[in-house]
Short mmCIF file of C-alpha atoms and ligand atoms in Angstrom, two decimals:
data_model
loop_
_atom_site.label_atom_id
_atom_site.label_comp_id
_atom_site.label_asym_id
_atom_site.label_seq_id
_atom_site.Cartn_x
_atom_site.Cartn_y
_atom_site.Cartn_z
CA MET A 1 71.62 45.83 129.02
CA ALA A 2 70.15 48.38 126.63
CA LYS A 3 72.70 49.88 124.27
CA LYS A 4 73.84 53.33 125.34
CA LEU A 5 73.11 56.03 122.81
CA ASN A 6 74.92 59.26 122.19
CA PHE A 7 73.44 62.52 121.06
CA ILE A 8 75.74 63.98 118.48
CA CYS A 9 75.61 67.43 116.91
CA GLN A 10 75.51 66.92 113.13
CA SER A 11 77.21 70.23 112.64
CA CYS A 12 80.27 70.14 114.90
CA GLY A 13 80.35 66.54 116.13
CA ALA A 14 80.03 67.44 119.82
CA VAL A 15 78.65 64.61 121.96
CA HIS A 16 75.84 65.36 124.43
CA PRO A 17 74.45 63.12 127.17
CA ARG A 18 70.87 63.99 126.25
CA TRP A 19 68.95 65.64 123.44
CA SER A 20 68.57 69.37 123.43
CA GLY A 21 67.39 71.89 120.88
CA ARG A 22 70.65 73.75 120.67
CA CYS A 23 74.25 72.50 120.60
CA ASP A 24 76.41 74.06 123.33
CA GLY A 25 79.46 73.37 121.22
CA CYS A 26 78.72 75.37 118.11
CA GLY A 27 75.40 77.03 118.86
CA ALA A 28 73.58 75.30 115.99
CA TRP A 29 69.84 74.77 116.45
CA ASN A 30 68.13 71.45 115.87
CA SER A 31 71.36 69.73 114.89
CA ILE A 32 71.49 67.05 117.59
CA VAL A 33 70.68 63.51 116.49
CA GLU A 34 70.68 60.25 118.39
CA GLU A 35 73.42 57.86 117.26
CA ALA A 36 74.99 54.67 118.47
CA PRO A 37 78.47 55.23 119.92
CA LEU A 38 81.48 54.78 117.64
CA SER A 39 83.15 51.79 119.27
CA ALA A 40 81.33 49.50 121.64
CA GLY A 41 84.33 47.27 122.35
CA PRO A 42 85.18 46.18 125.89
CA ALA A 43 86.91 48.78 128.04
CA LYS A 44 90.67 48.29 128.04
CA LYS A 45 93.27 49.25 130.59
CA THR A 46 94.80 52.71 130.16
CA LEU A 47 97.14 52.83 127.17
CA GLY A 48 100.26 53.56 129.21
CA ALA A 49 99.85 50.41 131.28
CA GLN A 50 101.28 48.29 128.51
CA ARG A 51 104.47 49.20 126.65
CA GLY A 52 104.17 50.00 122.93
CA SER A 53 106.90 49.94 120.28
CA PRO A 54 109.47 52.77 120.30
CA VAL A 55 108.78 55.88 118.24
CA ALA A 56 111.74 57.42 116.40
CA LEU A 57 112.34 61.14 116.95
CA THR A 58 114.06 63.49 114.50
CA ASP A 59 114.96 67.16 114.72
CA LEU A 60 113.74 70.19 112.82
CA SER A 61 116.94 70.70 110.88
CA THR A 62 116.67 67.40 109.00
CA GLU A 63 116.64 68.15 105.27
CA GLU A 64 113.24 67.54 103.79
CA ALA A 65 112.77 67.49 100.04
CA PRO A 66 109.63 69.36 98.95
CA PRO A 67 106.85 66.87 98.25
CA PRO A 68 106.87 65.68 94.63
CA ARG A 69 103.75 67.00 92.96
CA THR A 70 101.84 65.90 89.93
CA THR A 71 100.22 68.64 87.92
CA SER A 72 96.88 68.03 86.29
CA ARG A 73 97.56 70.61 83.59
CA ILE A 74 94.34 72.25 84.71
CA ASP A 75 96.14 75.38 85.91
CA GLU A 76 93.25 76.69 87.97
CA LEU A 77 93.09 73.41 89.90
CA ASP A 78 96.86 73.04 90.30
CA ARG A 79 97.17 76.53 91.73
CA VAL A 80 94.47 75.91 94.33
CA LEU A 81 96.19 72.67 95.33
CA GLY A 82 99.39 74.65 95.89
CA GLY A 83 101.14 73.61 92.67
CA GLY A 84 99.82 70.13 92.00
CA LEU A 85 98.73 66.98 93.78
CA VAL A 86 100.88 65.75 96.69
CA PRO A 87 101.08 61.95 97.03
CA GLY A 88 99.35 60.64 100.13
CA SER A 89 97.37 63.82 100.69
CA ALA A 90 93.73 63.83 101.71
CA ILE A 91 91.59 66.52 100.12
CA LEU A 92 87.99 67.44 100.84
CA VAL A 93 86.01 69.19 98.10
CA GLY A 94 82.79 70.70 99.44
CA GLY A 95 79.98 72.44 97.62
CA ASP A 96 76.24 72.71 97.09
CA PRO A 97 74.56 69.81 95.32
CA GLY A 98 74.54 70.44 91.57
CA ILE A 99 77.31 73.03 91.60
CA GLY A 100 79.59 70.79 89.54
CA LYS A 101 81.77 68.83 91.98
CA SER A 102 81.39 65.53 90.15
CA THR A 103 82.08 67.23 86.84
CA LEU A 104 85.21 68.93 88.18
CA LEU A 105 86.56 65.76 89.77
CA LEU A 106 85.85 63.60 86.74
CA GLN A 107 87.79 66.10 84.65
CA ALA A 108 90.55 66.13 87.27
CA ALA A 109 90.65 62.32 87.39
CA ALA A 110 90.97 62.22 83.60
CA SER A 111 93.74 64.83 83.57
CA PHE A 112 95.71 63.15 86.33
CA ALA A 113 95.27 59.80 84.59
CA LYS A 114 96.59 61.29 81.37
CA ALA A 115 99.52 62.71 83.34
CA GLY A 116 100.39 59.14 84.30
CA LEU A 117 98.66 58.64 87.65
CA ASN A 118 96.76 55.45 88.26
CA SER A 119 93.34 57.00 89.00
CA VAL A 120 90.23 55.43 90.46
CA TYR A 121 86.86 57.18 90.64
CA VAL A 122 84.39 55.70 93.12
CA SER A 123 80.85 56.97 92.78
CA GLY A 124 78.39 56.30 95.55
CA GLU A 125 75.71 58.39 93.91
CA GLU A 126 75.70 57.47 90.25
CA ALA A 127 75.94 54.17 88.41
CA SER A 128 79.12 53.55 86.42
CA ALA A 129 77.15 53.88 83.21
CA GLN A 130 76.04 57.36 84.22
CA VAL A 131 79.59 58.41 85.00
CA ARG A 132 80.79 56.92 81.73
CA MET A 133 78.12 58.81 79.80
CA ARG A 134 79.12 62.03 81.45
CA ALA A 135 82.78 61.35 80.64
CA GLN A 136 81.89 60.82 77.01
CA ARG A 137 79.92 64.04 76.92
CA LEU A 138 82.95 65.82 78.36
CA GLY A 139 85.17 64.28 75.67
CA LEU A 140 87.06 62.25 78.25
CA GLY A 141 85.93 58.81 77.09
CA ASP A 142 89.49 57.74 76.30
CA ALA A 143 91.07 58.72 79.63
CA PRO A 144 92.42 55.70 81.55
CA VAL A 145 90.30 56.34 84.67
CA ARG A 146 88.88 53.28 86.36
CA LEU A 147 85.36 53.47 87.74
CA ALA A 148 83.47 51.82 90.53
CA ALA A 149 79.94 52.37 91.78
CA GLU A 150 80.08 51.33 95.41
CA THR A 151 79.15 52.60 98.84
CA ASN A 152 80.45 49.84 101.10
CA LEU A 153 83.55 51.26 102.74
CA ARG A 154 85.04 47.87 103.55
CA ASP A 155 84.79 46.76 99.91
CA ILE A 156 86.21 50.05 98.69
CA LEU A 157 89.18 49.83 101.05
CA THR A 158 89.85 46.26 99.96
CA MET A 159 89.73 47.31 96.33
CA LEU A 160 92.07 50.25 96.98
CA ASP A 161 94.44 48.02 98.88
CA THR A 162 94.70 45.57 95.94
CA GLU A 163 94.78 48.20 93.20
CA ARG A 164 97.10 50.65 95.01
CA PRO A 165 96.06 53.62 92.82
CA ASP A 166 97.92 56.95 92.98
CA LEU A 167 94.64 58.85 93.16
CA ALA A 168 91.26 57.79 94.53
CA ILE A 169 88.22 60.03 94.24
CA ILE A 170 85.32 59.24 96.55
CA ASP A 171 82.07 60.86 95.40
CA SER A 172 80.66 61.50 97.98
CA VAL A 173 81.73 60.87 101.57
CA GLN A 174 78.09 61.19 102.67
CA THR A 175 77.08 58.10 100.69
CA MET A 176 79.80 55.90 102.18
CA TRP A 177 78.69 53.24 104.60
CA ALA A 178 80.91 51.47 107.13
CA ASP A 179 79.36 48.19 108.30
CA ASN A 180 81.04 48.40 111.72
CA VAL A 181 79.27 51.65 112.54
CA ASP A 182 75.73 51.36 113.71
CA SER A 183 74.07 54.38 112.14
CA SER A 184 72.69 55.38 108.79
CA PRO A 185 74.80 56.69 105.88
CA GLY A 186 75.24 60.44 105.97
CA SER A 187 75.20 60.61 109.78
CA VAL A 188 78.14 62.15 111.58
CA SER A 189 79.40 58.78 112.82
CA GLN A 190 79.36 57.28 109.33
CA VAL A 191 80.92 60.29 107.64
CA ARG A 192 83.56 60.51 110.33
CA ALA A 193 84.34 56.80 110.09
CA ALA A 194 84.59 56.96 106.28
CA ALA A 195 86.78 60.05 106.35
CA HIS A 196 88.99 58.54 109.03
CA GLU A 197 89.46 55.21 107.23
CA LEU A 198 90.15 56.86 103.89
CA THR A 199 92.59 59.49 105.19
CA THR A 200 94.42 56.81 107.18
CA PHE A 201 94.63 54.75 104.02
CA ALA A 202 95.99 57.77 102.13
CA LYS A 203 98.79 58.28 104.67
CA LYS A 204 99.65 54.61 104.91
CA ARG A 205 99.73 53.78 101.21
CA GLY A 206 100.68 57.11 99.67
CA THR A 207 97.45 57.26 97.66
CA SER A 208 96.03 60.75 97.27
CA VAL A 209 92.40 60.66 98.29
CA ILE A 210 89.87 63.28 97.23
CA LEU A 211 86.61 63.22 99.19
CA VAL A 212 83.54 64.98 97.87
CA GLY A 213 81.32 66.48 100.57
CA HIS A 214 77.91 68.04 100.14
CA VAL A 215 77.29 71.27 101.89
CA THR A 216 74.13 71.81 103.91
CA LYS A 217 71.83 74.77 103.51
CA GLU A 218 73.71 76.45 106.33
CA GLY A 219 76.90 76.32 104.30
CA GLN A 220 78.74 73.63 106.21
CA ILE A 221 79.96 70.34 104.91
CA ALA A 222 77.05 68.15 105.94
CA GLY A 223 77.85 66.36 109.08
CA PRO A 224 81.16 67.10 110.26
CA ARG A 225 83.38 69.99 110.55
CA VAL A 226 85.43 67.15 112.05
CA VAL A 227 86.25 65.95 108.54
CA GLU A 228 87.86 69.30 107.88
CA HIS A 229 90.30 68.60 110.70
CA MET A 230 91.19 65.17 109.36
CA VAL A 231 92.17 66.15 105.84
CA ASP A 232 95.18 68.12 104.61
CA THR A 233 93.31 70.36 102.25
CA VAL A 234 89.76 71.72 102.21
CA LEU A 235 88.47 73.18 98.98
CA TYR A 236 85.07 74.75 98.46
CA PHE A 237 83.46 74.83 95.07
CA GLU A 238 81.11 77.76 94.97
CA GLY A 239 79.12 79.88 92.58
CA GLU A 240 75.75 81.47 92.10
CA ARG A 241 73.11 79.27 90.55
CA GLY A 242 72.20 81.75 87.84
CA HIS A 243 75.81 82.37 86.79
CA GLN A 244 78.08 80.09 84.86
CA PHE A 245 81.15 81.06 86.91
CA ARG A 246 82.43 78.60 89.51
CA ILE A 247 85.10 79.32 92.05
CA LEU A 248 87.26 76.68 93.68
CA ARG A 249 88.56 78.16 96.91
CA ALA A 250 91.19 76.70 99.26
CA VAL A 251 90.07 77.37 102.83
CA LYS A 252 92.72 75.12 104.36
CA ASN A 253 95.86 73.74 102.78
CA ARG A 254 98.77 72.04 104.49
CA PHE A 255 100.63 71.97 101.18
CA GLY A 256 100.04 75.46 99.83
CA PRO A 257 98.55 78.86 100.48
CA ALA A 258 94.99 79.04 101.77
CA ASP A 259 92.59 81.58 100.21
CA GLU A 260 93.81 80.73 96.73
CA ILE A 261 91.07 80.57 94.11
CA GLY A 262 90.63 78.90 90.77
CA VAL A 263 88.02 80.26 88.41
CA PHE A 264 86.01 78.06 86.06
CA GLU A 265 83.12 78.51 83.72
CA MET A 266 80.41 75.85 83.39
CA THR A 267 79.87 75.20 79.71
CA GLY A 268 77.97 72.59 77.74
CA GLY A 269 81.20 70.61 77.57
CA GLY A 270 82.07 70.72 81.25
CA LEU A 271 84.15 73.17 83.24
CA ALA A 272 86.44 75.47 81.31
CA GLU A 273 89.29 77.34 82.95
CA VAL A 274 89.16 81.09 83.20
CA GLY A 275 92.73 82.30 83.04
CA ASN A 276 91.96 86.00 83.39
CA PRO A 277 89.18 86.37 85.94
CA SER A 278 89.36 90.17 86.07
CA ALA A 279 88.45 90.45 82.41
CA LEU A 280 85.61 87.99 83.02
CA PHE A 281 84.15 89.71 86.08
CA LEU A 282 84.27 93.09 84.37
CA SER A 283 83.27 91.86 80.92
CA ASP A 284 79.61 92.80 81.12
CA ARG A 285 80.26 96.16 82.73
CA GLU A 286 78.01 98.81 81.33
CA THR A 287 78.95 102.45 80.84
CA PRO A 288 79.88 104.07 84.16
CA ALA A 289 76.69 104.22 86.18
CA PRO A 290 75.92 105.63 89.62
CA GLY A 291 76.47 102.95 92.24
CA SER A 292 79.02 101.00 90.24
CA VAL A 293 82.62 100.85 91.46
CA VAL A 294 85.52 98.64 90.37
CA PHE A 295 87.41 97.11 93.29
CA ALA A 296 91.02 96.03 92.85
CA GLY A 297 91.07 92.91 95.00
CA ILE A 298 93.45 90.08 95.76
CA GLU A 299 92.26 86.50 95.87
CA GLY A 300 94.99 84.25 97.22
CA THR A 301 98.11 85.24 95.34
CA ARG A 302 96.31 86.72 92.37
CA PRO A 303 94.84 90.17 91.77
CA VAL A 304 91.19 90.11 90.69
CA LEU A 305 89.24 93.18 89.65
CA CYS A 306 85.51 93.04 90.22
CA GLU A 307 82.55 95.36 90.29
CA PHE A 308 80.54 96.41 93.33
CA GLN A 309 77.03 97.64 92.57
CA ALA A 310 74.90 99.56 95.03
CA LEU A 311 71.33 100.74 94.89
CA VAL A 312 69.92 103.20 97.39
CA SER A 313 66.23 104.09 97.33
CA PRO A 314 63.67 105.58 99.73
CA THR A 315 62.04 102.82 101.73
CA PRO A 316 58.29 102.28 101.91
CA HIS A 317 58.78 100.38 105.19
CA SER A 318 59.40 101.58 108.71
CA GLN A 319 62.51 99.38 108.85
CA PRO A 320 64.75 100.03 105.82
CA ARG A 321 66.24 97.02 104.06
CA ARG A 322 69.94 96.23 103.96
CA SER A 323 70.60 93.47 101.50
CA THR A 324 73.96 92.17 100.29
CA VAL A 325 75.07 89.54 97.81
CA GLY A 326 78.73 88.54 97.83
CA TRP A 327 79.69 90.75 100.77
CA ASP A 328 79.27 90.48 104.53
CA GLY A 329 76.11 92.12 105.87
CA GLY A 330 77.77 93.06 109.17
CA ARG A 331 80.56 94.83 107.35
CA LEU A 332 77.99 96.78 105.31
CA ALA A 333 76.31 97.93 108.51
CA MET A 334 79.68 99.09 109.82
CA ILE A 335 80.44 101.11 106.71
CA LEU A 336 76.98 102.72 106.80
CA ALA A 337 77.61 103.64 110.45
CA VAL A 338 81.01 105.17 109.66
CA LEU A 339 79.52 107.16 106.76
CA GLU A 340 76.89 108.53 109.10
CA ALA A 341 79.04 109.17 112.17
CA ARG A 342 82.26 110.40 110.52
CA CYS A 343 81.05 111.98 107.31
CA GLY A 344 77.57 113.10 108.30
CA ILE A 345 75.86 111.12 105.55
CA PRO A 346 72.84 109.27 106.96
CA PHE A 347 71.11 106.37 105.25
CA THR A 348 68.03 106.50 107.46
CA GLY A 349 64.83 105.94 105.52
CA LEU A 350 66.77 104.46 102.63
CA ASP A 351 66.85 100.86 101.44
CA VAL A 352 70.38 99.74 100.60
CA TYR A 353 71.22 96.92 98.20
CA LEU A 354 74.80 95.86 97.55
CA ASN A 355 75.90 93.27 95.05
CA VAL A 356 79.19 91.91 93.73
CA ALA A 357 78.73 91.38 89.99
CA GLY A 358 79.33 87.95 88.52
CA GLY A 359 78.55 85.90 91.63
CA LEU A 360 81.94 86.48 93.26
CA ARG A 361 82.19 86.55 97.05
CA ILE A 362 84.55 89.12 98.53
CA GLY A 363 85.82 88.81 102.10
CA GLU A 364 88.68 91.27 102.06
CA PRO A 365 88.39 94.35 104.30
CA ALA A 366 90.34 96.06 101.51
CA ALA A 367 87.01 96.36 99.70
CA ASP A 368 85.60 98.71 102.39
CA LEU A 369 86.41 101.83 100.42
CA ALA A 370 84.94 100.39 97.23
CA VAL A 371 81.74 99.58 99.13
CA ALA A 372 81.60 103.07 100.63
CA ALA A 373 82.22 104.63 97.22
CA ALA A 374 79.48 102.52 95.64
CA LEU A 375 77.02 103.47 98.39
CA LEU A 376 77.83 107.17 98.08
CA SER A 377 77.76 107.10 94.33
CA ALA A 378 74.31 105.49 94.42
CA ARG A 379 73.02 107.85 97.09
CA GLU A 380 74.30 110.99 95.35
CA ASP A 381 73.36 109.61 91.93
CA THR A 382 76.84 110.51 90.67
CA ALA A 383 79.05 108.11 88.75
CA LEU A 384 82.67 107.78 89.82
CA PRO A 385 85.33 108.95 87.35
CA PRO A 386 85.34 106.28 84.63
CA GLN A 387 88.27 103.91 84.36
CA SER A 388 89.21 104.11 88.02
CA VAL A 389 89.67 101.38 90.59
CA VAL A 390 89.17 101.71 94.34
CA PHE A 391 90.58 99.90 97.37
CA GLY A 392 91.33 100.55 101.04
CA GLU A 393 90.25 99.49 104.50
CA ILE A 394 88.07 101.81 106.58
CA SER A 395 88.58 101.96 110.32
CA LEU A 396 85.81 102.92 112.73
CA SER A 397 87.38 106.35 113.13
CA GLY A 398 86.84 106.96 109.42
CA ALA A 399 90.57 106.78 108.66
CA LEU A 400 91.73 104.83 105.61
CA ARG A 401 94.28 102.10 106.17
CA PRO A 402 96.73 100.93 103.53
CA VAL A 403 96.22 97.33 102.46
CA GLY A 404 98.54 94.51 101.40
CA GLN A 405 99.78 93.95 97.86
CA THR A 406 99.00 97.48 96.71
CA GLU A 407 101.46 97.23 93.83
CA ASN A 408 99.88 94.04 92.49
CA ARG A 409 96.45 95.65 92.59
CA LEU A 410 97.67 98.67 90.67
CA LYS A 411 99.54 96.55 88.16
CA GLU A 412 96.40 94.56 87.37
CA ALA A 413 94.36 97.76 87.00
CA GLN A 414 96.93 99.14 84.61
CA LYS A 415 97.04 95.90 82.65
CA LEU A 416 93.27 96.04 82.16
CA GLY A 417 93.37 99.60 80.88
CA PHE A 418 92.30 101.56 83.94
CA SER A 419 93.76 105.03 84.20
CA SER A 420 93.27 106.05 87.82
CA ALA A 421 93.06 104.60 91.30
CA ILE A 422 91.67 105.75 94.64
CA ALA A 423 93.75 104.42 97.51
CA PRO A 424 94.55 105.08 101.17
CA ALA A 425 97.34 107.53 102.01
CA ARG A 426 100.73 105.97 102.75
CA SER A 427 100.09 103.10 100.33
CA LYS A 428 103.25 101.73 98.75
CA ILE A 429 102.36 102.46 95.16
CA GLY A 430 105.77 101.92 93.53
CA ASP A 431 106.40 103.43 90.15
CA ARG A 432 103.12 103.74 88.26
CA ALA A 433 103.57 106.55 85.79
CA GLU A 434 100.59 105.63 83.61
CA LEU A 435 98.22 105.37 86.53
CA ASP A 436 96.90 108.44 88.34
CA VAL A 437 96.84 107.22 91.96
CA ARG A 438 94.94 109.52 94.28
CA GLN A 439 95.56 108.89 97.95
CA TYR A 440 93.31 109.95 100.83
CA ALA A 441 93.89 109.86 104.58
CA ASP A 442 90.27 109.43 105.57
CA LEU A 443 86.82 108.70 104.24
CA ALA A 444 85.61 112.27 104.70
CA ALA A 445 88.31 113.46 102.27
CA VAL A 446 87.13 110.98 99.64
CA VAL A 447 83.52 112.06 100.16
CA GLY A 448 84.42 115.75 99.92
CA GLU A 449 86.48 115.45 96.80
CA LEU A 450 84.53 112.91 94.77
CA PHE A 451 81.00 113.81 95.70
CA GLY A 452 81.28 117.33 97.12
CA ALA A 453 79.20 116.08 100.01
CA GLY A 454 79.79 115.58 103.71
P1 LIG B 501 77.50 67.87 88.99
O1 LIG B 501 78.93 67.77 88.69
O2 LIG B 501 76.68 66.64 88.87
O3 LIG B 501 77.26 68.54 90.42
P2 LIG B 501 77.52 67.95 91.88
O4 LIG B 501 78.37 66.75 91.76
O5 LIG B 501 78.22 69.10 92.58
O6 LIG B 501 76.20 67.69 92.50
O7 LIG B 501 76.96 69.04 88.03
C1 LIG B 501 75.65 69.10 87.71
C2 LIG B 501 75.31 70.35 86.96
O8 LIG B 501 76.27 70.76 86.02
C3 LIG B 501 74.05 70.08 86.21
O9 LIG B 501 73.08 71.02 86.63
C4 LIG B 501 74.38 70.23 84.78
C5 LIG B 501 75.65 70.99 84.77
N1 LIG B 501 76.57 70.57 83.69
C6 LIG B 501 76.81 71.41 82.62
O10 LIG B 501 76.27 72.51 82.53
N2 LIG B 501 77.69 71.01 81.64
C7 LIG B 501 78.31 69.81 81.68
O11 LIG B 501 79.10 69.49 80.79
C8 LIG B 501 78.04 68.95 82.81
C9 LIG B 501 78.68 67.59 82.91
C10 LIG B 501 77.17 69.36 83.78
MG1 LIG B 502 77.81 64.78 92.22
#
């Protein structure tokens, strides 16, 4: 009998009976690939037909000590992990090729090894000699990290089982190859099998496993979102190619807060920590210019000030351009619509460009007001009062909503020498004598007072 084949979406892992151009599961186009099914073993009776061994039950009130954590002494990494590495945890680190994942994890392996963990670094992409050369260039030649260049999953698992390391880094999960799975390395079945075997090993033996995953052009970890469900923690390593800043962002963390970021700088000697990101993101700020606004944001548990830049110019095209870097395009459209409908300021016939300086990506709705202020400032060709920060969420009615952690935002602004802030009414501002906090109930009031328009 001919072997039955499955058609599996490489983006979400959904299984289809036949090929089609678009996955019903996740809506991705051209993502369905023919693969042999995962297990071709003989069909067994239903599981319940045969009795298994008893499973012990406990209750919620049982005292549970917090997991013991090992810190790498790379503060930016420890914070993103939720305060250090938890034994037996499975972590996925995703990012574009060439962004610096291998560099980061080699540095992490060295730091954890120096902190006393038995660390193993398995490279499926580079030869041991290459990894060693990189380590020497990073000044980590003396760290007691053990290396292997291997892609065969079975051999790697056997090695891990004999060595019983505290930390195993697998670079990358897409190069791993399980000989019991009948499809090529990098396919969903292979990646899923590798991730499954390695996370199971992590749980069973208490080894922390860090998997490196490449991200596709579409911004997903190539192959499977399914891997994201298997691991405890998902970190993304991101940054703009032309910038030296790199951001490690926790998008899922069973052992700590999600949305936490760690900021690094790529230097000739590897990744250096950036302890004060606000100072970094504002460092090359020019004299107050129209279109430039400082946003007091929060990334994870930490306040981060950054600069929004807008440019508004008459369009030569029938369809004006709306272009954003570091901010959601849909949200920009919404703010433009609110400015037009609630404040009477149209952007028809005008190209709009919006950029977050330094390659940072902002997802907080709290930046709405900063975006609106940047757009207005660019359109009216009027700079905002110097040394002021802006934050607040804009609702479709044009009202300004207070946002979380207002006091932390103001404290950071004050620390960095700002003298005034523009915030929504009813914000809990606490006691900020040195800071002139101006509060507005709606966007029209901000427009009227700052730009005399509307
Ligand atoms: P790498 O860690 O190999 O990326 P990934 O594993 O995510 O594919 O990083 C490669 C880039 O980093 C490469 O373009 C060179 C740069 N780099 C530095 O700038 N300084 C360094 O010390 C190192 C090791 C790499
Ligand atoms: Mg690499």
